[in-house]
Structure formats: structure tokens, C-alpha cells
Amino acid sequence: MGLGDKKSGIIVAFEIADNNILEYARTTYTMISTDRSLPIWQKYSASGRKLNQETSTGFTLLETLIVLLVLGIVAMVSLPALHGALEDSHLSAAASEVVNALEFAQLTAVSSGSKTRVTIDADTDTILVEQFMPAVGLLGNETQLNESNVEGGIFVVMGNPLNRGTDYNISFAGANQFAGADITSVAFGTVYLVVFVPQGAPSDGGAVSLTVSSRQVVVNLDSLSGKVSLTV
């Protein structure tokens, strides 16, 4: 290729570039003249394309109100169910305490060979577990106590196996896990206490009714076997 041909090629390239620049300028001018609401740098990209003006970076007042309304409805529906579940939990905890006391007293009577007693007071909402202690202990080679000594013994409060160092004297009052729980009735025969003999049998069968609000559960004690069951 000669020098003349090279010059001709360069001139043609410049002419094409000039035409492209003129066409770009003409297009940009037309776009600017028809949309003057925003500065050019906010409306057009380097390629001459119009940028999106409808991009949103927040929520409108209506959208916020709708979200708040939905949250309010969810809260209104959820709170009663949550409150009911909480009451069920408190009632279950109270019933478990009665069951634990009866079963522990029976087991202790069998394992120790001495009577135990469970007193459940509906007036004070308390549970007391005691063990019979003779007035005197065995002396010398004695293997059993005289009847007079046995009858002269007393019931003493046992320790709580689930809370070392404390007496087995449970009170529902002021305890968060029993909030709202109430011992409504106690009937072991005609009294509010039951005694377990060393063979494990209770002095009488009976039932303890507990309530939380409108919910109720009954703890039953079989008069022959001393087996404990629940009625909801």
C-alpha cells in the first residue's frame, strides 16, 4: 500500500468518527430538548440511554400503615393462644408437684420401712411430705421397736430430693411456675392427707383437683395399689 493510500484511509476513518460524533450529539440534543426536568447527568448514561427515574429507596405511608395493620391482626390472634399455653404450663407444673409428692412418699415408705405422710392443703395451696420417726431408736441387739415407742413417734418434714437442702414443703403462692394454679379440693377418704405404710399401700384413695382459670386437672390415687393417675 502506498503513502497516498494510507493518507486516504486515515481521512476516511476521521470522516466516519466525525459522523458518529455528530450523530451522537444530534441524538443527545433531541433527548435533552424534550426532557428538561432533571440535569443531564441524572437522566442519561454515557451511552445516551435514559436512566430509570422511578427507582424507590423507601416505603410509602400507605405501605407502612398496611404492615402495621397486619402486625396488629397477628398479635390479636396470637396473644390468646399464647396465654392459654402459659396457663396449661402452670397447671401441668402444679399437677406434677402433687404426683411427685405422692410417688416419692410411697417410694420412701417402701425403701425405708417407715410410714410417710403427704398433706395437701387446699386453703393454703401447699404440699407437705413427712416421714414417721419413732420416739426412740433401736438399742443393743433389738431388731424391732416396742409398740409404745412406735406409737410415741412423730412425723418430721423430709428433705426435698429435687432441691437439696430444703424441706419438702411446696407452696404455690408466689412461685412463677405455678402462677394462677389453685388446689380447689382434696379428698383422701374424709381428710386432706394420706399415709403410706411400709408395704406401699395408702391409708385411703382419693383425688386432688387443681385449676388455672377455666382449666382443670384431677390427680387420682388408687386406694389399693397407691398408683397415681391424671384426669384432664
PDB file of C-alpha atoms in Angstrom:
ATOM      1  CA  MET A   1       0.000   0.000   0.000  1.00  0.00           C
ATOM      2  CA  GLY A   2       1.397   3.383  -0.999  1.00  0.00           C
ATOM      3  CA  LEU A   3       1.662   6.521   1.076  1.00  0.00           C
ATOM      4  CA  GLY A   4      -1.271   8.025  -0.788  1.00  0.00           C
ATOM      5  CA  ASP A   5      -3.446   5.049   0.061  1.00  0.00           C
ATOM      6  CA  LYS A   6      -2.544   5.346   3.769  1.00  0.00           C
ATOM      7  CA  LYS A   7      -3.484   9.011   3.811  1.00  0.00           C
ATOM      8  CA  SER A   8      -6.775   8.220   2.121  1.00  0.00           C
ATOM      9  CA  GLY A   9      -7.534   5.552   4.773  1.00  0.00           C
ATOM     10  CA  ILE A  10      -6.804   7.941   7.631  1.00  0.00           C
ATOM     11  CA  ILE A  11      -9.021  10.602   6.105  1.00  0.00           C
ATOM     12  CA  VAL A  12     -11.888   8.095   5.712  1.00  0.00           C
ATOM     13  CA  ALA A  13     -11.516   6.999   9.374  1.00  0.00           C
ATOM     14  CA  PHE A  14     -11.696  10.584  10.578  1.00  0.00           C
ATOM     15  CA  GLU A  15     -14.753  11.204   8.462  1.00  0.00           C
ATOM     16  CA  ILE A  16     -16.515   8.136   9.983  1.00  0.00           C
ATOM     17  CA  ALA A  17     -15.598   9.253  13.505  1.00  0.00           C
ATOM     18  CA  ASP A  18     -16.872  12.754  12.803  1.00  0.00           C
ATOM     19  CA  ASN A  19     -20.134  11.382  11.505  1.00  0.00           C
ATOM     20  CA  ASN A  20     -20.579   9.196  14.643  1.00  0.00           C
ATOM     21  CA  ILE A  21     -19.841  12.119  16.953  1.00  0.00           C
ATOM     22  CA  LEU A  22     -22.279  14.348  15.068  1.00  0.00           C
ATOM     23  CA  GLU A  23     -24.994  11.670  15.211  1.00  0.00           C
ATOM     24  CA  TYR A  24     -24.449  11.143  18.989  1.00  0.00           C
ATOM     25  CA  ALA A  25     -24.574  14.903  19.610  1.00  0.00           C
ATOM     26  CA  ARG A  26     -27.725  15.236  17.494  1.00  0.00           C
ATOM     27  CA  THR A  27     -29.438  12.397  19.443  1.00  0.00           C
ATOM     28  CA  THR A  28     -28.425  13.757  22.825  1.00  0.00           C
ATOM     29  CA  TYR A  29     -29.616  17.274  21.949  1.00  0.00           C
ATOM     30  CA  THR A  30     -33.001  15.921  20.885  1.00  0.00           C
ATOM     31  CA  MET A  31     -33.404  13.994  24.183  1.00  0.00           C
ATOM     32  CA  ILE A  32     -32.387  16.992  26.283  1.00  0.00           C
ATOM     33  CA  SER A  33     -34.739  19.338  24.462  1.00  0.00           C
ATOM     34  CA  THR A  34     -37.726  17.070  25.181  1.00  0.00           C
ATOM     35  CA  ASP A  35     -36.959  16.410  28.903  1.00  0.00           C
ATOM     36  CA  ARG A  36     -35.628  19.282  30.989  1.00  0.00           C
ATOM     37  CA  SER A  37     -36.984  18.206  34.420  1.00  0.00           C
ATOM     38  CA  LEU A  38     -33.629  16.885  35.681  1.00  0.00           C
ATOM     39  CA  PRO A  39     -29.967  17.690  34.980  1.00  0.00           C
ATOM     40  CA  ILE A  40     -28.444  15.694  32.191  1.00  0.00           C
ATOM     41  CA  TRP A  41     -26.128  13.686  34.491  1.00  0.00           C
ATOM     42  CA  GLN A  42     -29.138  12.421  36.474  1.00  0.00           C
ATOM     43  CA  LYS A  43     -31.135  11.361  33.392  1.00  0.00           C
ATOM     44  CA  TYR A  44     -28.750   9.856  30.875  1.00  0.00           C
ATOM     45  CA  SER A  45     -25.974   7.346  30.831  1.00  0.00           C
ATOM     46  CA  ALA A  46     -22.809   7.688  28.829  1.00  0.00           C
ATOM     47  CA  SER A  47     -24.459   5.753  26.004  1.00  0.00           C
ATOM     48  CA  GLY A  48     -27.253   8.279  25.731  1.00  0.00           C
ATOM     49  CA  ARG A  49     -29.846   5.975  27.350  1.00  0.00           C
ATOM     50  CA  LYS A  50     -32.311   7.457  29.800  1.00  0.00           C
ATOM     51  CA  LEU A  51     -31.889   6.312  33.403  1.00  0.00           C
ATOM     52  CA  ASN A  52     -34.820   4.940  35.440  1.00  0.00           C
ATOM     53  CA  GLN A  53     -36.425   7.775  37.404  1.00  0.00           C
ATOM     54  CA  GLU A  54     -38.879   5.532  39.283  1.00  0.00           C
ATOM     55  CA  THR A  55     -36.350   3.731  41.496  1.00  0.00           C
ATOM     56  CA  SER A  56     -37.667   3.788  45.114  1.00  0.00           C
ATOM     57  CA  THR A  57     -35.435   3.634  48.187  1.00  0.00           C
ATOM     58  CA  GLY A  58     -38.117   3.601  50.953  1.00  0.00           C
ATOM     59  CA  PHE A  59     -41.721   2.797  51.909  1.00  0.00           C
ATOM     60  CA  THR A  60     -44.730   4.977  51.345  1.00  0.00           C
ATOM     61  CA  LEU A  61     -47.032   5.933  54.215  1.00  0.00           C
ATOM     62  CA  LEU A  62     -49.707   3.580  52.889  1.00  0.00           C
ATOM     63  CA  GLU A  63     -47.304   0.640  52.802  1.00  0.00           C
ATOM     64  CA  THR A  64     -46.211   1.355  56.384  1.00  0.00           C
ATOM     65  CA  LEU A  65     -49.827   1.508  57.596  1.00  0.00           C
ATOM     66  CA  ILE A  66     -50.627  -1.800  55.903  1.00  0.00           C
ATOM     67  CA  VAL A  67     -47.659  -3.505  57.588  1.00  0.00           C
ATOM     68  CA  LEU A  68     -48.697  -2.136  60.997  1.00  0.00           C
ATOM     69  CA  LEU A  69     -52.268  -3.315  60.435  1.00  0.00           C
ATOM     70  CA  VAL A  70     -51.122  -6.843  59.575  1.00  0.00           C
ATOM     71  CA  LEU A  71     -48.860  -6.969  62.651  1.00  0.00           C
ATOM     72  CA  GLY A  72     -51.753  -5.848  64.842  1.00  0.00           C
ATOM     73  CA  ILE A  73     -54.030  -8.569  63.482  1.00  0.00           C
ATOM     74  CA  VAL A  74     -51.346 -11.238  64.033  1.00  0.00           C
ATOM     75  CA  ALA A  75     -50.857 -10.050  67.624  1.00  0.00           C
ATOM     76  CA  MET A  76     -54.609 -10.142  68.338  1.00  0.00           C
ATOM     77  CA  VAL A  77     -54.827 -13.718  67.072  1.00  0.00           C
ATOM     78  CA  SER A  78     -51.627 -14.949  68.768  1.00  0.00           C
ATOM     79  CA  LEU A  79     -51.941 -13.495  72.277  1.00  0.00           C
ATOM     80  CA  PRO A  80     -54.968 -15.575  73.422  1.00  0.00           C
ATOM     81  CA  ALA A  81     -53.300 -18.775  72.229  1.00  0.00           C
ATOM     82  CA  LEU A  82     -50.054 -17.817  73.967  1.00  0.00           C
ATOM     83  CA  HIS A  83     -51.914 -17.031  77.187  1.00  0.00           C
ATOM     84  CA  GLY A  84     -53.703 -20.387  77.040  1.00  0.00           C
ATOM     85  CA  ALA A  85     -50.427 -22.253  76.527  1.00  0.00           C
ATOM     86  CA  LEU A  86     -48.947 -20.450  79.535  1.00  0.00           C
ATOM     87  CA  GLU A  87     -51.900 -21.460  81.720  1.00  0.00           C
ATOM     88  CA  ASP A  88     -51.563 -25.081  80.583  1.00  0.00           C
ATOM     89  CA  SER A  89     -47.892 -24.989  81.535  1.00  0.00           C
ATOM     90  CA  HIS A  90     -48.650 -23.679  85.047  1.00  0.00           C
ATOM     91  CA  LEU A  91     -51.404 -26.236  85.585  1.00  0.00           C
ATOM     92  CA  SER A  92     -49.160 -29.055  84.405  1.00  0.00           C
ATOM     93  CA  ALA A  93     -46.382 -27.934  86.773  1.00  0.00           C
ATOM     94  CA  ALA A  94     -48.789 -27.851  89.742  1.00  0.00           C
ATOM     95  CA  ALA A  95     -50.193 -31.299  88.948  1.00  0.00           C
ATOM     96  CA  SER A  96     -46.670 -32.688  88.582  1.00  0.00           C
ATOM     97  CA  GLU A  97     -45.810 -31.457  92.091  1.00  0.00           C
ATOM     98  CA  VAL A  98     -48.771 -33.363  93.553  1.00  0.00           C
ATOM     99  CA  VAL A  99     -47.848 -36.508  91.613  1.00  0.00           C
ATOM    100  CA  ASN A 100     -44.181 -36.262  92.623  1.00  0.00           C
ATOM    101  CA  ALA A 101     -45.054 -35.827  96.298  1.00  0.00           C
ATOM    102  CA  LEU A 102     -47.341 -38.874  96.378  1.00  0.00           C
ATOM    103  CA  GLU A 103     -44.944 -41.119  94.462  1.00  0.00           C
ATOM    104  CA  PHE A 104     -41.920 -40.007  96.476  1.00  0.00           C
ATOM    105  CA  ALA A 105     -43.711 -40.636  99.777  1.00  0.00           C
ATOM    106  CA  GLN A 106     -44.766 -44.115  98.682  1.00  0.00           C
ATOM    107  CA  LEU A 107     -41.270 -44.998  97.473  1.00  0.00           C
ATOM    108  CA  THR A 108     -39.695 -43.732 100.698  1.00  0.00           C
ATOM    109  CA  ALA A 109     -42.134 -45.742 102.832  1.00  0.00           C
ATOM    110  CA  VAL A 110     -41.241 -48.937 100.977  1.00  0.00           C
ATOM    111  CA  SER A 111     -37.479 -48.343 100.897  1.00  0.00           C
ATOM    112  CA  SER A 112     -37.116 -47.130 104.497  1.00  0.00           C
ATOM    113  CA  GLY A 113     -39.684 -49.374 106.164  1.00  0.00           C
ATOM    114  CA  SER A 114     -41.297 -46.414 107.935  1.00  0.00           C
ATOM    115  CA  LYS A 115     -44.565 -44.629 107.308  1.00  0.00           C
ATOM    116  CA  THR A 116     -44.722 -41.438 105.315  1.00  0.00           C
ATOM    117  CA  ARG A 117     -47.436 -38.812 105.111  1.00  0.00           C
ATOM    118  CA  VAL A 118     -48.496 -36.330 102.441  1.00  0.00           C
ATOM    119  CA  THR A 119     -50.593 -33.357 103.481  1.00  0.00           C
ATOM    120  CA  ILE A 120     -52.195 -31.291 100.728  1.00  0.00           C
ATOM    121  CA  ASP A 121     -53.893 -28.135 101.966  1.00  0.00           C
ATOM    122  CA  ALA A 122     -56.427 -26.551  99.599  1.00  0.00           C
ATOM    123  CA  ASP A 123     -56.734 -23.431 101.767  1.00  0.00           C
ATOM    124  CA  THR A 124     -53.044 -22.507 101.597  1.00  0.00           C
ATOM    125  CA  ASP A 125     -52.167 -24.297  98.308  1.00  0.00           C
ATOM    126  CA  THR A 126     -49.299 -26.194  99.931  1.00  0.00           C
ATOM    127  CA  ILE A 127     -47.892 -29.738  99.780  1.00  0.00           C
ATOM    128  CA  LEU A 128     -46.054 -31.201 102.785  1.00  0.00           C
ATOM    129  CA  VAL A 129     -44.226 -34.547 102.808  1.00  0.00           C
ATOM    130  CA  GLU A 130     -43.229 -36.101 106.174  1.00  0.00           C
ATOM    131  CA  GLN A 131     -41.713 -39.314 107.479  1.00  0.00           C
ATOM    132  CA  PHE A 132     -42.549 -41.054 110.735  1.00  0.00           C
ATOM    133  CA  MET A 133     -39.720 -41.108 113.281  1.00  0.00           C
ATOM    134  CA  PRO A 134     -40.037 -43.270 116.432  1.00  0.00           C
ATOM    135  CA  ALA A 135     -39.605 -41.597 119.796  1.00  0.00           C
ATOM    136  CA  VAL A 136     -36.526 -43.764 120.461  1.00  0.00           C
ATOM    137  CA  GLY A 137     -34.116 -45.715 118.284  1.00  0.00           C
ATOM    138  CA  LEU A 138     -33.084 -49.368 118.493  1.00  0.00           C
ATOM    139  CA  LEU A 139     -30.811 -50.262 121.409  1.00  0.00           C
ATOM    140  CA  GLY A 140     -28.367 -53.130 121.717  1.00  0.00           C
ATOM    141  CA  ASN A 141     -29.448 -56.242 119.833  1.00  0.00           C
ATOM    142  CA  GLU A 142     -33.059 -55.184 119.355  1.00  0.00           C
ATOM    143  CA  THR A 143     -34.470 -55.796 115.888  1.00  0.00           C
ATOM    144  CA  GLN A 144     -37.824 -54.089 116.395  1.00  0.00           C
ATOM    145  CA  LEU A 145     -39.314 -51.325 118.490  1.00  0.00           C
ATOM    146  CA  ASN A 146     -41.851 -51.740 121.240  1.00  0.00           C
ATOM    147  CA  GLU A 147     -45.354 -50.753 120.284  1.00  0.00           C
ATOM    148  CA  SER A 148     -45.346 -47.964 122.858  1.00  0.00           C
ATOM    149  CA  ASN A 149     -42.241 -46.422 121.336  1.00  0.00           C
ATOM    150  CA  VAL A 150     -43.619 -46.680 117.804  1.00  0.00           C
ATOM    151  CA  GLU A 151     -46.872 -45.019 118.775  1.00  0.00           C
ATOM    152  CA  GLY A 152     -44.937 -42.344 120.576  1.00  0.00           C
ATOM    153  CA  GLY A 153     -43.059 -41.254 117.441  1.00  0.00           C
ATOM    154  CA  ILE A 154     -43.738 -38.176 115.348  1.00  0.00           C
ATOM    155  CA  PHE A 155     -43.812 -37.183 111.675  1.00  0.00           C
ATOM    156  CA  VAL A 156     -40.971 -34.892 110.620  1.00  0.00           C
ATOM    157  CA  VAL A 157     -40.621 -32.939 107.402  1.00  0.00           C
ATOM    158  CA  MET A 158     -38.494 -34.680 104.797  1.00  0.00           C
ATOM    159  CA  GLY A 159     -35.903 -33.063 102.586  1.00  0.00           C
ATOM    160  CA  ASN A 160     -36.841 -32.222  99.003  1.00  0.00           C
ATOM    161  CA  PRO A 161     -34.887 -34.582  96.694  1.00  0.00           C
ATOM    162  CA  LEU A 162     -35.249 -32.142  93.793  1.00  0.00           C
ATOM    163  CA  ASN A 163     -33.910 -29.196  95.779  1.00  0.00           C
ATOM    164  CA  ARG A 164     -31.176 -30.283  98.145  1.00  0.00           C
ATOM    165  CA  GLY A 165     -31.003 -28.529 101.478  1.00  0.00           C
ATOM    166  CA  THR A 166     -34.682 -27.526 101.556  1.00  0.00           C
ATOM    167  CA  ASP A 167     -37.723 -29.050 103.241  1.00  0.00           C
ATOM    168  CA  TYR A 168     -40.315 -30.881 101.195  1.00  0.00           C
ATOM    169  CA  ASN A 169     -42.864 -28.144 101.735  1.00  0.00           C
ATOM    170  CA  ILE A 170     -44.121 -26.800  98.411  1.00  0.00           C
ATOM    171  CA  SER A 171     -46.161 -23.601  98.217  1.00  0.00           C
ATOM    172  CA  PHE A 172     -47.864 -22.466  95.014  1.00  0.00           C
ATOM    173  CA  ALA A 173     -48.139 -18.879  96.248  1.00  0.00           C
ATOM    174  CA  GLY A 174     -45.542 -16.562  94.737  1.00  0.00           C
ATOM    175  CA  ALA A 175     -43.970 -19.250  92.544  1.00  0.00           C
ATOM    176  CA  ASN A 176     -43.844 -18.247  88.871  1.00  0.00           C
ATOM    177  CA  GLN A 177     -44.090 -21.812  87.602  1.00  0.00           C
ATOM    178  CA  PHE A 178     -47.422 -22.213  89.454  1.00  0.00           C
ATOM    179  CA  ALA A 179     -48.830 -18.743  88.703  1.00  0.00           C
ATOM    180  CA  GLY A 180     -52.618 -18.870  88.853  1.00  0.00           C
ATOM    181  CA  ALA A 181     -52.702 -22.525  89.987  1.00  0.00           C
ATOM    182  CA  ASP A 182     -55.161 -23.339  92.756  1.00  0.00           C
ATOM    183  CA  ILE A 183     -55.820 -26.524  94.726  1.00  0.00           C
ATOM    184  CA  THR A 184     -59.606 -26.447  94.712  1.00  0.00           C
ATOM    185  CA  SER A 185     -60.349 -29.675  96.586  1.00  0.00           C
ATOM    186  CA  VAL A 186     -58.603 -32.539  98.383  1.00  0.00           C
ATOM    187  CA  ALA A 187     -60.344 -35.752  99.389  1.00  0.00           C
ATOM    188  CA  PHE A 188     -58.479 -38.796 100.734  1.00  0.00           C
ATOM    189  CA  GLY A 189     -61.425 -40.517 102.299  1.00  0.00           C
ATOM    190  CA  THR A 190     -62.710 -37.744 104.541  1.00  0.00           C
ATOM    191  CA  VAL A 191     -59.393 -35.985 105.209  1.00  0.00           C
ATOM    192  CA  TYR A 192     -56.833 -33.905 103.323  1.00  0.00           C
ATOM    193  CA  LEU A 193     -53.849 -36.167 103.984  1.00  0.00           C
ATOM    194  CA  VAL A 194     -52.731 -39.691 103.104  1.00  0.00           C
ATOM    195  CA  VAL A 195     -50.346 -42.041 104.937  1.00  0.00           C
ATOM    196  CA  PHE A 196     -48.273 -44.694 103.164  1.00  0.00           C
ATOM    197  CA  VAL A 197     -47.341 -47.826 105.127  1.00  0.00           C
ATOM    198  CA  PRO A 198     -44.058 -49.724 104.571  1.00  0.00           C
ATOM    199  CA  GLN A 199     -45.842 -52.064 102.158  1.00  0.00           C
ATOM    200  CA  GLY A 200     -46.574 -49.059  99.915  1.00  0.00           C
ATOM    201  CA  ALA A 201     -50.338 -49.053 100.348  1.00  0.00           C
ATOM    202  CA  PRO A 202     -52.079 -45.738 101.127  1.00  0.00           C
ATOM    203  CA  SER A 203     -54.333 -45.203 104.112  1.00  0.00           C
ATOM    204  CA  ASP A 204     -57.069 -44.332 101.630  1.00  0.00           C
ATOM    205  CA  GLY A 205     -57.512 -43.462  97.992  1.00  0.00           C
ATOM    206  CA  GLY A 206     -58.718 -40.107  96.820  1.00  0.00           C
ATOM    207  CA  ALA A 207     -58.368 -37.197  94.435  1.00  0.00           C
ATOM    208  CA  VAL A 208     -56.852 -33.728  94.284  1.00  0.00           C
ATOM    209  CA  SER A 209     -58.421 -31.154  91.943  1.00  0.00           C
ATOM    210  CA  LEU A 210     -56.344 -28.296  90.561  1.00  0.00           C
ATOM    211  CA  THR A 211     -57.383 -25.401  88.359  1.00  0.00           C
ATOM    212  CA  VAL A 212     -55.888 -22.500  86.453  1.00  0.00           C
ATOM    213  CA  SER A 213     -58.561 -20.138  85.185  1.00  0.00           C
ATOM    214  CA  SER A 214     -61.110 -22.397  83.436  1.00  0.00           C
ATOM    215  CA  ARG A 215     -58.680 -25.298  83.024  1.00  0.00           C
ATOM    216  CA  GLN A 216     -58.776 -28.246  85.426  1.00  0.00           C
ATOM    217  CA  VAL A 217     -56.866 -31.439  86.125  1.00  0.00           C
ATOM    218  CA  VAL A 218     -57.517 -34.121  88.762  1.00  0.00           C
ATOM    219  CA  VAL A 219     -54.795 -36.246  90.408  1.00  0.00           C
ATOM    220  CA  ASN A 220     -56.185 -39.648  91.393  1.00  0.00           C
ATOM    221  CA  LEU A 221     -54.741 -42.032  93.984  1.00  0.00           C
ATOM    222  CA  ASP A 222     -55.793 -45.681  93.879  1.00  0.00           C
ATOM    223  CA  SER A 223     -56.861 -46.909  97.333  1.00  0.00           C
ATOM    224  CA  LEU A 224     -55.334 -50.390  96.920  1.00  0.00           C
ATOM    225  CA  SER A 225     -52.110 -50.032  94.943  1.00  0.00           C
ATOM    226  CA  GLY A 226     -51.368 -46.373  95.576  1.00  0.00           C
ATOM    227  CA  LYS A 227     -50.956 -45.823  91.836  1.00  0.00           C
ATOM    228  CA  VAL A 228     -51.242 -42.187  90.757  1.00  0.00           C
ATOM    229  CA  SER A 229     -53.062 -41.125  87.570  1.00  0.00           C
ATOM    230  CA  LEU A 230     -54.301 -37.909  85.962  1.00  0.00           C
ATOM    231  CA  THR A 231     -57.712 -36.937  84.640  1.00  0.00           C
ATOM    232  CA  VAL A 232     -57.835 -33.873  82.395  1.00  0.00           C
TER     233      VAL A 232
END
